[in-house]
Amino acid sequence: FGRMLGFVGIVGLRSTSLVGHSSKGTVSGAGWYHKFRGNQCSYGIVRRTFVVKSSSKGSDSFSSSKNSDKLDSKEIKMAGKGLSRRAMFGASIAAVGLLFAAVTLMYPGGNRNAKAATGSDPNAATSAGVKTLVDPADGVVTQKVYFDIALGNEKVGRIVMGLFGNDVPKTAENFKALCTGEKGFGYKGSEFHRVIKRFMIQGGDFEKGNGTGGKSIFGRRFEDEAFVFDHKGFGVLSMANSGKNTNGSQFFITTVDTPWLNGKHVIFGRVLEGMDIVRQIESTPTGTRDRPAQSVKIVDSGVL
């Protein structure tokens, strides 16, 4: 109802906007002025059009575009009074409509049966509001892991990452175990296979090395544990996936804010040291499918 009156209000405002100042002279009527365009005079809501035949101070004479009947000043003033009443009515409707429109914007109703914007996950955005996400910089680090990186044949340094084991223990445990290789497979010897400048670097496919392989310590895939943190800033450590509940071993490290990934990828840590190494990887030349032109290898990995 409020939206409907809001629309009527806009129409009302459009109607009153037809009343304005004359460029060729003015004819007053109950305090309103009628708008002239060239030799055309538009009369407010009713939009009666008259052709200007003559205009002299104190006595204006007009004739109708539809017939030759002349309108004297008295008739014009009478028309002006009627138009003023219509314009005031339109303005009143506009005021009421805009008031209701403002109320509906301040207190949106929405469909009570509508689902959350990103599915049934309790952490996802809902019609009642958006869950406040935690800045990864404020995340509590429960364990530290590392990658020793080589670009081509040159070792360039170490990336140290902190894991958020209290908030997403299963995801953190998966990453830690893949760093140590304690399950018989893991990140050591694998490469970052996808690099996009001003976005992220991606790795973790120790099976095929092209983004189509990898597995978790819990099986081929495991569910999205929780969406606690915000993809805010650089150095955010997050799980790569192929859709909902398809986490394996692939991960990415952001190099800029990526808020559109919130509610879709599970953040489980952040870079503590070696962001300069991440930047080196980010800046390495790439070829087709964003693959680095030279190998970017994790020559060693483990727990600190």
XYZ file of C-alpha atoms in Angstrom:
304
model
C 0.000 0.000 0.000
C 2.832 2.357 0.889
C 4.645 1.630 -2.367
C 1.435 2.245 -4.303
C 0.898 5.621 -2.639
C 4.556 6.383 -3.215
C 4.001 5.875 -6.932
C 0.895 8.061 -6.824
C 2.968 10.646 -4.983
C 5.539 10.712 -7.744
C 2.747 11.210 -10.299
C 1.378 13.998 -8.120
C 4.736 15.714 -8.020
C 5.060 15.382 -11.786
C 1.659 17.056 -12.172
C 2.510 19.991 -9.934
C 5.836 20.410 -11.705
C 3.947 21.505 -14.814
C 3.116 24.763 -13.032
C 5.969 27.244 -13.342
C 7.143 30.608 -14.499
C 6.316 32.013 -17.910
C 9.006 32.894 -20.399
C 6.638 35.074 -22.402
C 4.562 36.660 -19.629
C 2.542 35.300 -16.710
C -1.122 34.909 -15.931
C -1.816 34.683 -12.203
C -4.468 32.437 -10.718
C -4.789 31.878 -7.005
C -1.082 32.375 -6.492
C 0.057 29.962 -9.234
C 1.867 30.724 -12.463
C 1.264 28.873 -15.709
C 4.172 27.670 -17.769
C 4.751 28.858 -21.333
C 6.965 27.054 -23.823
C 7.407 29.135 -26.967
C 3.867 30.103 -27.793
C 2.328 27.120 -25.985
C 0.801 27.392 -22.539
C 0.402 24.102 -20.582
C -2.242 24.179 -17.909
C -1.141 21.831 -15.116
C -2.825 18.483 -14.640
C -5.557 19.023 -17.235
C -2.893 20.043 -19.762
C -5.160 22.348 -21.802
C -3.065 24.065 -24.444
C -3.670 27.563 -25.788
C -1.882 29.510 -28.477
C -0.735 32.993 -27.565
C -2.381 35.472 -29.904
C -1.397 38.661 -28.190
C 0.094 39.725 -24.919
C -0.063 43.239 -23.571
C 0.399 44.608 -20.109
C -2.804 44.425 -18.094
C -4.861 42.626 -20.785
C -3.782 39.251 -22.175
C -5.813 37.618 -24.939
C -5.538 33.938 -25.850
C -7.353 31.611 -28.207
C -7.780 27.867 -27.903
C -5.734 25.536 -30.092
C -8.852 23.410 -30.476
C -11.222 26.228 -31.490
C -11.210 29.938 -32.136
C -12.960 30.959 -28.918
C -10.997 33.639 -27.191
C -10.318 33.568 -23.474
C -10.229 36.881 -21.694
C -8.296 37.606 -18.522
C -11.242 36.678 -16.312
C -11.625 33.238 -17.924
C -7.926 32.642 -17.676
C -7.948 33.512 -13.991
C -10.898 31.159 -13.455
C -8.984 28.400 -15.212
C -6.004 29.255 -13.040
C -8.051 28.842 -9.865
C -9.270 25.423 -10.998
C -5.775 24.381 -11.911
C -4.474 25.627 -8.568
C -6.957 23.414 -6.741
C -5.901 20.447 -8.855
C -2.249 21.217 -8.289
C -2.773 21.535 -4.529
C -4.614 18.184 -4.557
C -1.731 16.619 -6.469
C 0.767 18.054 -4.013
C -1.260 16.630 -1.100
C -1.305 13.165 -2.678
C 2.422 13.500 -3.299
C 3.092 14.378 0.350
C 1.019 11.470 1.700
C 2.453 9.030 -0.823
C 6.035 9.990 -0.104
C 5.362 9.727 3.632
C 4.098 6.160 3.245
C 6.990 5.339 0.910
C 9.447 6.604 3.539
C 7.762 4.471 6.217
C 7.993 1.321 4.083
C 11.693 1.989 3.459
C 12.347 2.457 7.178
C 10.363 -0.658 8.136
C 10.627 -3.170 5.286
C 8.245 -6.126 5.539
C 9.365 -8.625 2.940
C 8.156 -12.147 2.332
C 7.999 -14.059 5.597
C 8.531 -17.314 3.730
C 11.648 -16.083 1.913
C 14.830 -18.104 2.515
C 18.214 -16.669 3.434
C 20.025 -15.030 0.552
C 22.726 -17.711 0.368
C 20.711 -20.760 1.471
C 19.777 -22.272 4.810
C 23.137 -21.730 6.492
C 22.587 -19.856 9.796
C 25.674 -17.758 9.114
C 24.351 -16.489 5.769
C 22.656 -13.172 5.097
C 18.948 -13.184 5.986
C 15.991 -10.932 5.284
C 16.213 -9.650 8.851
C 19.812 -8.499 8.443
C 23.369 -9.635 7.834
C 25.447 -11.523 10.363
C 28.401 -9.461 11.540
C 31.617 -11.061 10.314
C 34.894 -10.936 12.210
C 37.920 -9.173 10.776
C 40.588 -11.873 10.204
C 43.097 -9.506 11.794
C 41.196 -10.075 15.052
C 41.059 -13.860 14.687
C 42.636 -15.942 17.472
C 45.564 -17.965 16.125
C 45.793 -21.417 17.680
C 48.577 -22.859 15.528
C 51.239 -21.685 13.083
C 52.192 -23.452 9.851
C 54.582 -22.539 7.033
C 55.402 -22.882 3.339
C 58.933 -22.539 1.981
C 58.563 -21.168 -1.546
C 60.682 -21.390 -4.706
C 60.072 -19.386 -7.887
C 61.525 -21.441 -10.699
C 64.743 -22.839 -9.244
C 65.230 -20.005 -6.764
C 64.123 -20.251 -3.147
C 62.592 -16.914 -2.219
C 61.511 -17.344 1.375
C 58.886 -18.523 3.840
C 55.198 -17.765 4.349
C 53.984 -18.239 7.929
C 50.238 -18.639 8.459
C 48.151 -18.627 11.619
C 45.151 -20.985 11.847
C 41.842 -20.207 13.577
C 41.400 -23.534 15.322
C 38.833 -22.326 17.851
C 36.414 -21.025 15.229
C 36.814 -23.621 12.462
C 38.663 -26.572 14.062
C 37.933 -29.117 11.325
C 39.097 -26.862 8.482
C 42.174 -25.801 10.438
C 43.054 -29.428 11.261
C 42.750 -30.390 7.599
C 45.162 -27.665 6.526
C 47.614 -28.418 9.317
C 47.722 -32.136 8.498
C 48.280 -31.382 4.820
C 51.170 -29.103 5.799
C 52.838 -31.846 7.840
C 51.972 -34.685 5.438
C 51.100 -36.844 8.446
C 48.350 -38.669 6.528
C 50.726 -39.699 3.754
C 49.856 -36.853 1.386
C 49.991 -33.098 1.485
C 51.275 -29.806 0.160
C 55.023 -30.422 0.087
C 56.223 -30.464 -3.533
C 52.971 -29.045 -4.929
C 52.616 -25.719 -6.771
C 50.483 -22.609 -6.839
C 48.622 -23.263 -10.074
C 46.522 -20.068 -10.329
C 47.638 -16.485 -9.762
C 45.503 -13.391 -10.398
C 47.049 -10.018 -9.652
C 45.006 -7.794 -7.319
C 42.924 -10.801 -6.310
C 44.583 -13.939 -4.938
C 47.040 -16.823 -5.317
C 45.697 -20.392 -5.289
C 47.299 -23.739 -4.583
C 46.733 -27.071 -2.888
C 46.152 -29.400 -5.848
C 48.855 -31.915 -5.032
C 47.215 -34.585 -7.218
C 46.872 -33.009 -10.683
C 48.405 -29.578 -10.240
C 45.789 -27.851 -12.405
C 42.945 -27.082 -10.018
C 40.895 -30.229 -10.688
C 42.409 -32.458 -8.021
C 43.249 -32.633 -4.332
C 41.482 -34.143 -1.356
C 40.972 -33.551 2.350
C 42.054 -35.738 5.260
C 38.353 -36.494 5.884
C 37.683 -37.905 2.423
C 37.462 -36.391 -1.028
C 35.293 -33.447 0.124
C 33.906 -32.077 3.384
C 31.245 -29.546 4.323
C 31.515 -25.804 4.856
C 32.229 -25.596 8.566
C 31.261 -21.983 9.328
C 31.387 -18.516 7.807
C 32.812 -16.579 10.738
C 35.288 -14.198 9.145
C 35.186 -11.400 6.594
C 37.244 -11.519 3.374
C 38.717 -8.198 4.387
C 42.204 -6.988 3.603
C 45.101 -9.004 2.236
C 46.691 -12.212 3.479
C 43.370 -13.941 4.223
C 43.648 -17.742 4.068
C 40.465 -19.314 2.693
C 39.259 -22.602 1.213
C 38.799 -22.893 -2.552
C 35.822 -24.959 -3.662
C 33.578 -25.864 -6.589
C 30.361 -24.977 -4.789
C 28.667 -25.462 -1.450
C 30.200 -28.144 0.824
C 32.982 -29.116 -1.616
C 36.102 -28.362 0.431
C 39.133 -30.520 -0.278
C 42.757 -29.406 -0.113
C 42.783 -26.371 -2.400
C 43.093 -22.958 -0.777
C 43.842 -19.365 -1.696
C 45.498 -16.334 -0.115
C 43.923 -12.970 -0.917
C 45.910 -9.905 -1.936
C 43.013 -7.403 -1.752
C 39.543 -7.109 -0.181
C 37.234 -9.791 -1.640
C 33.880 -9.277 0.146
C 31.884 -11.032 -2.607
C 33.386 -14.312 -1.363
C 31.749 -13.970 2.061
C 29.321 -16.766 2.799
C 30.790 -18.877 -0.014
C 34.342 -19.716 1.097
C 35.450 -20.692 4.603
C 38.210 -18.524 6.071
C 40.427 -20.483 8.468
C 43.589 -18.404 8.896
C 45.733 -15.480 7.842
C 49.306 -14.711 6.812
C 51.465 -13.720 9.788
C 54.827 -13.398 8.054
C 56.033 -13.423 4.468
C 53.404 -11.249 2.818
C 56.253 -9.968 0.656
C 56.611 -13.523 -0.691
C 52.888 -13.585 -1.444
C 53.333 -10.317 -3.354
C 56.207 -11.835 -5.339
C 53.985 -14.735 -6.319
C 51.149 -12.347 -7.177
C 53.454 -10.398 -9.507
C 54.872 -13.385 -11.343
C 53.961 -13.498 -15.068
C 51.082 -15.811 -15.965
C 49.863 -17.597 -19.073
C 46.621 -19.304 -20.021
C 44.100 -19.968 -17.236
C 46.141 -17.684 -14.955
C 48.855 -20.304 -14.539
C 52.279 -18.911 -13.567
C 54.777 -18.895 -16.426
C 57.414 -20.313 -14.061
C 56.747 -22.836 -11.329
C 55.785 -21.509 -7.889
C 56.559 -24.493 -5.685
C 56.035 -25.304 -2.015
C 59.414 -26.950 -1.501
C 58.696 -27.637 2.162
C 55.823 -27.210 4.618
C 55.112 -27.984 8.251
C 54.113 -26.758 11.716
C 56.002 -24.228 13.825
